[in-house]
Structure formats: C-alpha cells, structure tokens
mmCIF file of C-alpha atoms in Angstrom:
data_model
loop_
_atom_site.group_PDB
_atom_site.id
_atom_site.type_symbol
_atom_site.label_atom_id
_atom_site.label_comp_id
_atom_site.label_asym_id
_atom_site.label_seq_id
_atom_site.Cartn_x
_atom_site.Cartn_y
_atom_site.Cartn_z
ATOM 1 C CA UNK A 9 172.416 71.180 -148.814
ATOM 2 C CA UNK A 10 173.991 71.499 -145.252
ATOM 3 C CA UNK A 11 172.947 69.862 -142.701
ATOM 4 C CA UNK A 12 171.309 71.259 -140.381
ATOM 5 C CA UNK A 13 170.050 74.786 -141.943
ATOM 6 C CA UNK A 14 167.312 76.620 -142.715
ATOM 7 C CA UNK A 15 167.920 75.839 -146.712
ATOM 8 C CA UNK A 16 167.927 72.434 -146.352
ATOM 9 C CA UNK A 17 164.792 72.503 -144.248
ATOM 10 C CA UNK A 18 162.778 75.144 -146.027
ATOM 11 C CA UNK A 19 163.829 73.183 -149.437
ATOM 12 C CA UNK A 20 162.542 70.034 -147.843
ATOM 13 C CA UNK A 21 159.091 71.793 -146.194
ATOM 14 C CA UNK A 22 158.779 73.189 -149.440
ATOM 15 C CA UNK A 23 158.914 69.972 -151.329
ATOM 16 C CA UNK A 24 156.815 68.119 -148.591
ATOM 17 C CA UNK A 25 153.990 70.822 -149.423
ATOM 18 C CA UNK A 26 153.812 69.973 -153.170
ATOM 19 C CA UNK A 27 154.343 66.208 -153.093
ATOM 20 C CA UNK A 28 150.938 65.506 -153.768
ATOM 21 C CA UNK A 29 151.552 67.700 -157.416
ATOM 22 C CA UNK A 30 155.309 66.732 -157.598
ATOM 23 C CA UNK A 31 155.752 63.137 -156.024
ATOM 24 C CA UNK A 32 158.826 62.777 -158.110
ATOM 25 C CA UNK A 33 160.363 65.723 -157.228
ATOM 26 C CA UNK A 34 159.610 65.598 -153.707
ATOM 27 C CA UNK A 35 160.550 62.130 -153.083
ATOM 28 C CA UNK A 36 164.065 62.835 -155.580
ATOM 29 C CA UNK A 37 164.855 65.693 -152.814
ATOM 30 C CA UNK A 38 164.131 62.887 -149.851
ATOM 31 C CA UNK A 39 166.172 60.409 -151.262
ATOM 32 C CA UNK A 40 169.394 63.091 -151.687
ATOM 33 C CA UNK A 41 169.274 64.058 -148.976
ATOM 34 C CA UNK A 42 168.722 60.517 -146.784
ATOM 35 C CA UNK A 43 171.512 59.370 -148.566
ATOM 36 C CA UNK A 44 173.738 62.115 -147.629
ATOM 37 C CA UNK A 45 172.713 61.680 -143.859
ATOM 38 C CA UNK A 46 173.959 57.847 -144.446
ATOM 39 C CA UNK A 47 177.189 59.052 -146.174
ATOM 40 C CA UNK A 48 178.071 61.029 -142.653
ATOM 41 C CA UNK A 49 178.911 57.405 -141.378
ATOM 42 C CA UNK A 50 179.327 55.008 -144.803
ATOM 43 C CA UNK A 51 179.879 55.768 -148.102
ATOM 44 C CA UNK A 52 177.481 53.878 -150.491
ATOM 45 C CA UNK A 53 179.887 53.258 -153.012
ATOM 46 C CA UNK A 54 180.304 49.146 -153.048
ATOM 47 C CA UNK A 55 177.604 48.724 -150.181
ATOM 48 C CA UNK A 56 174.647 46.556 -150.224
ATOM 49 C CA UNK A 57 171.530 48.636 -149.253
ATOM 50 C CA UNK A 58 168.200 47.054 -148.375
ATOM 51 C CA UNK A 59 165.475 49.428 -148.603
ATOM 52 C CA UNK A 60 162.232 48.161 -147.008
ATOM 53 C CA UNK A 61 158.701 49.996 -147.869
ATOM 54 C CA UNK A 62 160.756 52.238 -150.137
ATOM 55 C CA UNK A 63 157.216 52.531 -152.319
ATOM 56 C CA UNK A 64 158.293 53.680 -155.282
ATOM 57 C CA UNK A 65 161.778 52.944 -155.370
ATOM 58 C CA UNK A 66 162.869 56.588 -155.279
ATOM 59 C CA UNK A 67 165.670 55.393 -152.288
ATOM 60 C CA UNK A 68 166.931 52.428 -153.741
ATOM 61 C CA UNK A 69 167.671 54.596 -157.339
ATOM 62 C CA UNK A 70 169.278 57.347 -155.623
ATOM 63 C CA UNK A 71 171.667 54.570 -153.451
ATOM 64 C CA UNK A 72 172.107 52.946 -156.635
ATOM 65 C CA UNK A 73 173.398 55.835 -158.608
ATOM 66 C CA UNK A 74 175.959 56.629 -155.480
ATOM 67 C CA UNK A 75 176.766 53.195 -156.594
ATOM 68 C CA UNK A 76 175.597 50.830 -154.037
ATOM 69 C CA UNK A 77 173.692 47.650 -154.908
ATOM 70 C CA UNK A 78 170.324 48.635 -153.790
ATOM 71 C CA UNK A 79 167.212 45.995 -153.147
ATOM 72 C CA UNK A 80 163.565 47.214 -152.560
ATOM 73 C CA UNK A 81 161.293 45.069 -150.253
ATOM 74 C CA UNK A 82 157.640 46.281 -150.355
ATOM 75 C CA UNK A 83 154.143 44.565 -148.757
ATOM 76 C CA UNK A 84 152.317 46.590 -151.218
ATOM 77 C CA UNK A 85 151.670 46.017 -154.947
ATOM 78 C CA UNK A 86 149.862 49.056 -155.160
ATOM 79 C CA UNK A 87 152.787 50.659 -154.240
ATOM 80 C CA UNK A 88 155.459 49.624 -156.464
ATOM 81 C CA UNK A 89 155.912 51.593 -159.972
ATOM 82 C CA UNK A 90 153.816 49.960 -162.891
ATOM 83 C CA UNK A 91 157.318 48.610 -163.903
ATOM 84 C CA UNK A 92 159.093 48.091 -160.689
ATOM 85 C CA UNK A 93 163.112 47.969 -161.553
ATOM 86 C CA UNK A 94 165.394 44.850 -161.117
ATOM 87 C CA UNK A 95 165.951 43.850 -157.681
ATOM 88 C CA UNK A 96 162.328 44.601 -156.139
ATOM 89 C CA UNK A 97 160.805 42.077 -154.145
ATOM 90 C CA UNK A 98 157.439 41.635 -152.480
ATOM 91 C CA UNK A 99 158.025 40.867 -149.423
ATOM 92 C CA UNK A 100 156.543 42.149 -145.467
ATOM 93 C CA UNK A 101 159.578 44.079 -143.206
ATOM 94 C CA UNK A 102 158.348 41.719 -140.481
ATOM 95 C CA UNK A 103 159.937 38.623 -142.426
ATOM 96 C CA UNK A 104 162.658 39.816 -144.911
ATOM 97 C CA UNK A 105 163.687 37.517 -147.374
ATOM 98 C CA UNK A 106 167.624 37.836 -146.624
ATOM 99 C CA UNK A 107 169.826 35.898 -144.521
ATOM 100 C CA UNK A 108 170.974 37.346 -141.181
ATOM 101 C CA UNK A 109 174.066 40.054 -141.751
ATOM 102 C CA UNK A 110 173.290 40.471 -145.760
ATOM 103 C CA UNK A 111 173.078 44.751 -145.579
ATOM 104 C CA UNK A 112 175.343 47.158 -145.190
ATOM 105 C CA UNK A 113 172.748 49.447 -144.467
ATOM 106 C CA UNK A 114 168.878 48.764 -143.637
ATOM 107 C CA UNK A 115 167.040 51.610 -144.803
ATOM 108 C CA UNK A 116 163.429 52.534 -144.010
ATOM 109 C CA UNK A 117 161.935 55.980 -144.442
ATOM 110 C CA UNK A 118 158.689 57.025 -142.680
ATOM 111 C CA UNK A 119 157.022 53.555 -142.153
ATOM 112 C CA UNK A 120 157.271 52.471 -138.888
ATOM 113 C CA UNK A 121 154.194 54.453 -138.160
ATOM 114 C CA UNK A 122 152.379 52.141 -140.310
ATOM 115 C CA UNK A 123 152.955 48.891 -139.097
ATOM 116 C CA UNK A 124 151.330 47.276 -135.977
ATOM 117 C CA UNK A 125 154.562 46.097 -133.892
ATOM 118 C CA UNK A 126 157.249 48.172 -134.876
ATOM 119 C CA UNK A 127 159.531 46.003 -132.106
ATOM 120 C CA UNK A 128 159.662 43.370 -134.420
ATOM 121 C CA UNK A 129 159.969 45.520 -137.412
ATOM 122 C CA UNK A 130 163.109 46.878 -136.075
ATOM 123 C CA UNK A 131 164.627 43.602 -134.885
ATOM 124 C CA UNK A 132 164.319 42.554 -138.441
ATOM 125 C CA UNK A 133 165.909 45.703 -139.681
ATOM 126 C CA UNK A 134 168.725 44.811 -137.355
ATOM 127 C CA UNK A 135 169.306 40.884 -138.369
ATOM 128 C CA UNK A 136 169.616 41.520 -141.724
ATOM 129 C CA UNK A 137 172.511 44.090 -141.015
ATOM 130 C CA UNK A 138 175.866 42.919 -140.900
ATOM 131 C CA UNK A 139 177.995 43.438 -137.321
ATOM 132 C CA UNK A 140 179.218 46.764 -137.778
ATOM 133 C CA UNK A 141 176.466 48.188 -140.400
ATOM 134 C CA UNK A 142 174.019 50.874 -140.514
ATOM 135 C CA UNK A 143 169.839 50.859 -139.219
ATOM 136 C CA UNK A 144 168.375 53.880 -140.737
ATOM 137 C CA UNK A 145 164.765 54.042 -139.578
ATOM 138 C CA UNK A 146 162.679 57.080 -139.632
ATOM 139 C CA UNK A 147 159.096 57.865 -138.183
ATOM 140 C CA UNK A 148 156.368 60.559 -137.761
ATOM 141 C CA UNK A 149 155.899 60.352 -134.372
ATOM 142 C CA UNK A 150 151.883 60.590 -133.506
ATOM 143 C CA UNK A 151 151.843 63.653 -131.626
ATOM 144 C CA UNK A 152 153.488 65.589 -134.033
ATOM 145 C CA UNK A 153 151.691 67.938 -136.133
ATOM 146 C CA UNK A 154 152.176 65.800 -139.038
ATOM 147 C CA UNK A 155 151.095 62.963 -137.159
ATOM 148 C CA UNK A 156 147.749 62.087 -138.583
ATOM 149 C CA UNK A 157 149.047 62.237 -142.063
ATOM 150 C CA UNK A 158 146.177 63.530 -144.498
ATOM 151 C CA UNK A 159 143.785 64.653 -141.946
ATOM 152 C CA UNK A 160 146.540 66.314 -139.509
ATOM 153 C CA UNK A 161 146.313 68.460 -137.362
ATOM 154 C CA UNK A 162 143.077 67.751 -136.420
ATOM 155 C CA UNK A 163 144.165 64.144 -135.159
ATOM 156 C CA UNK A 164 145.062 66.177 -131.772
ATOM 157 C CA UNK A 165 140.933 66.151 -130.999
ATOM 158 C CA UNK A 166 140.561 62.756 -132.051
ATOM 159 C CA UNK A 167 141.687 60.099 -135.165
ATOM 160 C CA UNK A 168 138.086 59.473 -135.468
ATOM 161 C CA UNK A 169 136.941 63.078 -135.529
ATOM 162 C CA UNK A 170 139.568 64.213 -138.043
ATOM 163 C CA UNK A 171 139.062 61.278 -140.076
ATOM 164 C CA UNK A 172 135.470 61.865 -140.665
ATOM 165 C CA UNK A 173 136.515 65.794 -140.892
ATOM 166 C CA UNK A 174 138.847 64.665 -143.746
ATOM 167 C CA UNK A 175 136.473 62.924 -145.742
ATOM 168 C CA UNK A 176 133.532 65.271 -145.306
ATOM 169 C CA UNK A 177 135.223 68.301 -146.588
ATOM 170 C CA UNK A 178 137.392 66.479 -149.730
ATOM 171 C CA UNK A 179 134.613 63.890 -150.477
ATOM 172 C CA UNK A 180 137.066 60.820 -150.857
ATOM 173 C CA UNK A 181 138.111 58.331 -148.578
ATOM 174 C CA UNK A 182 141.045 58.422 -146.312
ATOM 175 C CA UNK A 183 144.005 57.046 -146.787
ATOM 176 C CA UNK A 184 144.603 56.140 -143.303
ATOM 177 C CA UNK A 185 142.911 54.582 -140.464
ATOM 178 C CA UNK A 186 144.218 54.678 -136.751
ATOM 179 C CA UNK A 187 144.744 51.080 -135.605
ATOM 180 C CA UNK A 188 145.039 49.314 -138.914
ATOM 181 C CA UNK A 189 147.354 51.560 -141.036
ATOM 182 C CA UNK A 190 148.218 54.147 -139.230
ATOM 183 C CA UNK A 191 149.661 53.577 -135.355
ATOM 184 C CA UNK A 192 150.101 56.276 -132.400
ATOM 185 C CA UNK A 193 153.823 55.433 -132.022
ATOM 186 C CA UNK A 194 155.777 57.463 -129.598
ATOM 187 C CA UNK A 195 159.762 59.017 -129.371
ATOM 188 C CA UNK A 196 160.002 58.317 -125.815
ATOM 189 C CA UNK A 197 159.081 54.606 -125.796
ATOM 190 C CA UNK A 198 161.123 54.300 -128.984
ATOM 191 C CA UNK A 199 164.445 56.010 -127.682
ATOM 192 C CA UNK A 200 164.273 53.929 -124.446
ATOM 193 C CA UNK A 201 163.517 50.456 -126.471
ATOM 194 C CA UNK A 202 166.707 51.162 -128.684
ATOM 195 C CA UNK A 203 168.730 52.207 -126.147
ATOM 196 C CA UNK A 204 167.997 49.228 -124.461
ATOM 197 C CA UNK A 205 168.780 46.487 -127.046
ATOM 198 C CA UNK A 206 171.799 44.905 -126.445
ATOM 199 C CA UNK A 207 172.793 43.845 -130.429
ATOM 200 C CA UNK A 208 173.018 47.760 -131.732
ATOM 201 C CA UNK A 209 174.204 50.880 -130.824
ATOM 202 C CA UNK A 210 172.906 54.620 -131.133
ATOM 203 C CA UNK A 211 174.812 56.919 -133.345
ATOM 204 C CA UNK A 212 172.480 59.422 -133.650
ATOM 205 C CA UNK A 213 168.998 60.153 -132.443
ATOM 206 C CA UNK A 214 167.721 63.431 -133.832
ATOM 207 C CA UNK A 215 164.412 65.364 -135.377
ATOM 208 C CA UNK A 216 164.587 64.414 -139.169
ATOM 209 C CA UNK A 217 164.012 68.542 -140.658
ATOM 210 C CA UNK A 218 165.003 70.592 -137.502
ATOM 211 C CA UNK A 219 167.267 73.779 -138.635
ATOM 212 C CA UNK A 220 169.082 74.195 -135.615
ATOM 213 C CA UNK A 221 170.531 71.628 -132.904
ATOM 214 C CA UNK A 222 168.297 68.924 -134.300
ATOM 215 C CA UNK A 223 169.581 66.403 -131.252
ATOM 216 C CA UNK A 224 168.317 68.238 -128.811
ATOM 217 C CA UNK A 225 164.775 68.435 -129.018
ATOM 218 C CA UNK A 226 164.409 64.613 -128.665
ATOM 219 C CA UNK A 227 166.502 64.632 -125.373
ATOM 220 C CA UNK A 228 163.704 66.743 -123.602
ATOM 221 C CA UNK A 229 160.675 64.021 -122.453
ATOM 222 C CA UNK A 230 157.008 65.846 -122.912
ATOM 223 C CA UNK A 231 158.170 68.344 -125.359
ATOM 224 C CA UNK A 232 159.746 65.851 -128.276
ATOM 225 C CA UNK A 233 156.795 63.925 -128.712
ATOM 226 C CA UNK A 234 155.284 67.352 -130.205
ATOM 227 C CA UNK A 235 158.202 69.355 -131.274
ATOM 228 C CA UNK A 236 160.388 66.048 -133.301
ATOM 229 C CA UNK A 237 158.028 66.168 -136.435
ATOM 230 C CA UNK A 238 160.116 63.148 -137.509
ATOM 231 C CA UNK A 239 162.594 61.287 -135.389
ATOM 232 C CA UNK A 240 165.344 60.144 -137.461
ATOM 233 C CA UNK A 241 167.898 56.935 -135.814
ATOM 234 C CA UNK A 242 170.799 56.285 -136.694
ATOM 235 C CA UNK A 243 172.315 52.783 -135.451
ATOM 236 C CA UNK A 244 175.259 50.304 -135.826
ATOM 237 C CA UNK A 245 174.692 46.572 -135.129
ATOM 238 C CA UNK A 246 176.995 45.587 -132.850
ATOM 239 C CA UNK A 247 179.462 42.756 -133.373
#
C-alpha cells in the first residue's frame, strides 16, 4: 500500500478495529507494512533485526521472510506464542542481552507507552545498533484518542474514571493500569529528548496512520499531542 494514503490508512483503521477477532490478521497487516516503512531507508535482506516486545513474533516473521535474521526479546511469557520460534529470548528492553552495535535495525512497535522510563529504553535501543543503523520506535502518545488503550477515550476525564468505566460496563478486568503498565508519555518531550542526543540522528519524525502530510502534524506543539495518534521515529546511530 502507498504510503501515505487513505488505502493504506483505512486498511490499517480497519484492521486495528477487528484485532481483537483477527489478531493474526491485524498484526500480519502491521508487520507489512512496518517493514516497508524500514525498507524506505534499509533493505532487510542480509540485516540483523532485533525486535524488542514484538509479543507474538508477528515482526520478527515478517523481517525474516524479507530475509533478515530476525531475534525477538520479550519481558513477558504470557506474551510469547505457546511455541515461541527459534531465536526468542526472554529478556527486559531495559537490559538487552546483545553486545553494543549487534543490529542493523532495533525495532519496537507500540511499547514505549508501557514501560516506566522510556529514556533508558531508548538508549538501549540505540547501543545495540550498529554506527550507521536504524532505531524504529513507535508510541501511542497519551493524549491521543487511542491513548488509554481499552478504556479510551474516556481516559481524557480521568485514567481512574475510565478504568472503573471499563470494567463496570464489560465485567472483566482491565488490561491496563496508569502508572504501572500503562504511562502518560508525551510527543513533545519525546521529539526534544531525541533531538537532543548526541549518538543518533532523526530521519523521520511523523504520525504512524496519517493519510496526508503525516510530518507535519508533529511539528505543531499543543495540537500533536492530540492529533499524532501514534508517533512513529525513525533514527540512525551516529558513528
């Protein structure tokens, strides 16, 4: 699908509205179309690709079949498939495993919002990238109208409140809990800590599923913390 357009976006919207029915499918369509945003800057083919919180594993097989060597790291068991695949490992994002410069590309889809210092999340994205490789990181930013997860939109009056509203009307539990799974992370401070690091560089900063001029909207301070849905970086460790 081109990138940006209102296929791509509707397909994706689409997809994102029957994950909870078609998991595989949805997260099949992510992981196309994630890779495809990393093949703007470096094909897969050859590449070592470290995946972390990739759940599933529905990432690491779609850079694997583009022919990359692909290696999930995930905190949670509960996670993983019942039969996670050859080159899984258990491990937390905040202490990966690899020695400094082993990826080509350090993937991670929609979990910085779940982890409690996303600083040193990303600083261990970008030592295990090799000078001149690729940080992929994306994020549903708190404000957003996805930003409570589950029990959005009605995070805007409180996490609390919505939480509680969640769980009354469903009668189950709630996934997530502001403050221990689930953290009000920001574009703003997060575009101004990146741009400030001195061992990367930003090659694109843009709202994951906009149609149109998808850069833009995170330029504009106030307005992207609603309007971003999903702030998608792009970055190159420098040498």
């Amino acid at each position: 699908m081109k990138d940006p357009s209102l296929r791509r976006s509707l397909a994706l919207f689409r997809a994102f509205m029957r994950e909870q029915a078609d998991p595989a499918g949805a997260y099949a369509l992510l992981a196309r179309d994630a890779a495809d945003q990393i093949e703007r800057y470096m094909k897969l083919d050859g590449r070592v690709v470290v995946d972390v919180g990739g759940g599933s594993g529905y990432f690491t097989r779609e850079f694997r079949q583009r022919g990359a060597r692909g290696y999930l790291f995930e905190p949670d068991l509960a996670e993983l498939d019942a039969k996670p695949g050859e080159g899984t490992v258990l491990a937390d994002g905040y202490l990966l495993p690899l020695a400094t410069g082993t990826a080509d590309v350090c993937f991670s889809s929609n979990v910085l919002e779940h982890v409690a210092d996303p600083r040193t999340f990303l600083s261990e994205m970008v030592r295990v990238t090799r000078p001149g490789g690729l940080i992929y990181v994306s994020f549903t930013n708190w404000l957003s109208p996805w930003g409570g997860h589950e029990w959005a939109p009605w995070h805007y009056l409180g996490a609390e409140r919505a939480r509680t509203r969640f769980e009354r009307r469903t009668g189950r539990a709630a996934k997530h809990r502001l403050g221990e799974n689930l953290f009000a992370i920001g574009v703003g401070p997060t575009l101004r800590h990146v741009r400030a690091r001195g061992d990367v560089d930003v090659v694109s900063a843009r709202s994951r599923y906009w149609p149109v001029l998808p850069e833009v909207v995170p330029r504009v301070p106030g307005l992207r913390e609603f309007a971003t849905w999903n702030l998608l970086l792009i970055l190159r460790r420098c040498p």
